[in-house]
Amino acid sequence: MPSFIRSPKDFISGLLFLIIGLAAMALGSDYPMGKAIRMGPGYYPMVLSGLLAIVGLACMLKALATRGPSLEPVHLKPLLLVTVSVVLFGLLLRHAGMVAALAVSIYLSSLASSRFTFKAATITFVLLTLFCWGVFIKALSLPIPLVGPWFSALGLS
């Protein structure tokens, strides 16, 4: 890392925010923007992407001016566990249902923590399942199966 970067951790974080913001702006550029008074489908994503890019740029500039923490080594196990748990949640939601998708996601991502306990993961699973059921299924009436068709042979759906 060059010596003029006084806070490498902030600089890399800002760079990631900037890249993600610019990439999202590029991906969403095909959607019509509309105007502030009559927003199109691309307005909100473009504004959020732009704000993320601005925050990233601000973090990078701050990293040049103020001293901060250096980079730490990347721990691959937590990174992989959390990433895989999010992907599995997306893959399981429609076919296995919300309960199974949350269970797999919560228990797998909990293994990424050095302070993992089965009791804490179970409490998180129960509370998050109740919260998601109340918000997404009951309040918002989203067509998310609580128990998916994969479990229909067991008589659970």
Short mmCIF file of C-alpha atoms in Angstrom, two decimals, residues 16-150:
data_model
loop_
_atom_site.label_atom_id
_atom_site.label_comp_id
_atom_site.label_asym_id
_atom_site.label_seq_id
_atom_site.Cartn_x
_atom_site.Cartn_y
_atom_site.Cartn_z
CA LEU A 16 -15.17 -1.48 -2.63
CA PHE A 17 -18.14 0.87 -2.02
CA LEU A 18 -17.14 2.94 -5.03
CA ILE A 19 -16.79 -0.10 -7.31
CA ILE A 20 -20.10 -1.62 -6.18
CA GLY A 21 -21.89 1.74 -6.54
CA LEU A 22 -20.52 2.36 -10.03
CA ALA A 23 -21.24 -1.21 -11.12
CA ALA A 24 -24.83 -0.96 -9.89
CA MET A 25 -25.23 2.34 -11.72
CA ALA A 26 -23.94 0.74 -14.92
CA LEU A 27 -26.23 -2.29 -14.52
CA GLY A 28 -29.26 -0.11 -13.81
CA SER A 29 -28.64 2.39 -16.58
CA ASP A 30 -31.08 0.59 -18.91
CA TYR A 31 -34.05 1.36 -16.67
CA PRO A 32 -35.93 4.61 -17.27
CA MET A 33 -35.13 7.21 -14.61
CA GLY A 34 -38.20 9.39 -14.75
CA LYS A 35 -38.19 12.55 -12.63
CA ALA A 36 -38.31 13.24 -8.92
CA ILE A 37 -42.03 13.98 -9.18
CA ARG A 38 -42.72 10.86 -11.29
CA MET A 39 -40.02 8.31 -10.60
CA GLY A 40 -39.28 5.56 -13.07
CA PRO A 41 -38.09 2.06 -12.14
CA GLY A 42 -34.45 3.11 -12.41
CA TYR A 43 -34.68 6.19 -10.19
CA TYR A 44 -34.37 4.63 -6.75
CA PRO A 45 -31.61 2.12 -7.63
CA MET A 46 -29.64 4.85 -9.43
CA VAL A 47 -29.90 7.25 -6.49
CA LEU A 48 -28.84 4.57 -4.00
CA SER A 49 -25.99 3.43 -6.22
CA GLY A 50 -24.84 7.03 -6.62
CA LEU A 51 -24.95 7.59 -2.86
CA LEU A 52 -22.96 4.41 -2.28
CA ALA A 53 -20.33 5.58 -4.78
CA ILE A 54 -20.16 9.00 -3.06
CA VAL A 55 -19.75 7.36 0.36
CA GLY A 56 -16.98 5.20 -1.10
CA LEU A 57 -15.21 8.23 -2.53
CA ALA A 58 -15.54 10.05 0.81
CA CYS A 59 -14.04 7.05 2.64
CA MET A 60 -11.14 6.97 0.22
CA LEU A 61 -10.46 10.69 0.63
CA LYS A 62 -10.69 10.39 4.42
CA ALA A 63 -8.17 7.54 4.26
CA LEU A 64 -5.69 9.93 2.65
CA ALA A 65 -6.12 12.57 5.37
CA THR A 66 -6.45 10.71 8.67
CA ARG A 67 -4.45 7.87 10.14
CA GLY A 68 -6.39 4.67 10.68
CA PRO A 69 -6.07 0.94 11.04
CA SER A 70 -3.97 -1.13 8.68
CA LEU A 71 -5.30 -4.04 6.69
CA GLU A 72 -5.87 -7.31 8.47
CA PRO A 73 -5.58 -10.69 6.80
CA VAL A 74 -8.74 -11.97 5.15
CA HIS A 75 -10.28 -14.90 6.98
CA LEU A 76 -11.67 -17.18 4.29
CA LYS A 77 -13.76 -19.52 6.46
CA PRO A 78 -16.24 -16.86 7.68
CA LEU A 79 -16.32 -15.24 4.26
CA LEU A 80 -17.16 -18.51 2.53
CA LEU A 81 -19.66 -19.67 5.17
CA VAL A 82 -21.66 -16.44 5.09
CA THR A 83 -21.57 -16.24 1.28
CA VAL A 84 -22.67 -19.87 0.87
CA SER A 85 -25.43 -19.42 3.46
CA VAL A 86 -26.87 -16.43 1.57
CA VAL A 87 -26.74 -18.30 -1.75
CA LEU A 88 -28.38 -21.37 -0.21
CA PHE A 89 -31.12 -19.19 1.27
CA GLY A 90 -31.94 -17.87 -2.18
CA LEU A 91 -31.90 -21.34 -3.71
CA LEU A 92 -33.97 -22.99 -0.97
CA LEU A 93 -36.63 -20.34 -0.35
CA ARG A 94 -39.00 -21.25 -3.18
CA HIS A 95 -38.72 -25.04 -3.02
CA ALA A 96 -37.96 -25.82 0.63
CA GLY A 97 -39.84 -22.89 2.15
CA MET A 98 -38.96 -20.04 4.46
CA VAL A 99 -38.45 -22.16 7.57
CA ALA A 100 -35.92 -24.50 5.96
CA ALA A 101 -34.15 -21.70 4.10
CA LEU A 102 -33.78 -19.66 7.29
CA ALA A 103 -32.62 -22.71 9.24
CA VAL A 104 -29.87 -23.55 6.76
CA SER A 105 -28.82 -19.92 6.40
CA ILE A 106 -28.74 -19.13 10.12
CA TYR A 107 -27.01 -22.29 11.31
CA LEU A 108 -24.45 -22.24 8.50
CA SER A 109 -23.61 -18.54 8.87
CA SER A 110 -23.44 -18.94 12.67
CA LEU A 111 -20.55 -21.37 12.17
CA ALA A 112 -18.54 -18.41 10.86
CA SER A 113 -18.37 -16.96 14.38
CA SER A 114 -15.75 -18.06 16.85
CA ARG A 115 -18.43 -17.57 19.55
CA PHE A 116 -20.94 -19.94 17.93
CA THR A 117 -23.33 -21.72 20.24
CA PHE A 118 -26.18 -23.95 19.16
CA LYS A 119 -28.47 -22.28 21.71
CA ALA A 120 -27.85 -18.77 20.35
CA ALA A 121 -28.31 -19.94 16.76
CA THR A 122 -31.57 -21.66 17.69
CA ILE A 123 -32.92 -18.58 19.46
CA THR A 124 -31.95 -16.48 16.43
CA PHE A 125 -33.64 -18.98 14.11
CA VAL A 126 -36.91 -19.01 16.08
CA LEU A 127 -37.09 -15.23 16.49
CA LEU A 128 -36.12 -14.48 12.90
CA THR A 129 -38.59 -17.04 11.55
CA LEU A 130 -41.41 -15.48 13.57
CA PHE A 131 -40.37 -11.99 12.47
CA CYS A 132 -40.14 -12.93 8.78
CA TRP A 133 -43.46 -14.77 8.92
CA GLY A 134 -45.15 -11.76 10.52
CA VAL A 135 -43.66 -9.16 8.21
CA PHE A 136 -43.34 -10.86 4.83
CA ILE A 137 -46.14 -13.42 4.86
CA LYS A 138 -48.81 -11.86 7.10
CA ALA A 139 -48.25 -8.08 6.86
CA LEU A 140 -47.01 -7.80 3.26
CA SER A 141 -48.82 -10.88 1.90
CA LEU A 142 -45.80 -11.95 -0.14
CA PRO A 143 -46.18 -15.36 -1.79
CA ILE A 144 -43.40 -16.98 0.22
CA PRO A 145 -44.12 -20.57 1.23
CA LEU A 146 -43.62 -21.23 4.92
CA VAL A 147 -42.96 -24.89 4.05
CA GLY A 148 -42.11 -25.60 0.43
CA PRO A 149 -43.22 -28.26 -2.03
CA TRP A 150 -40.13 -30.38 -1.33
#
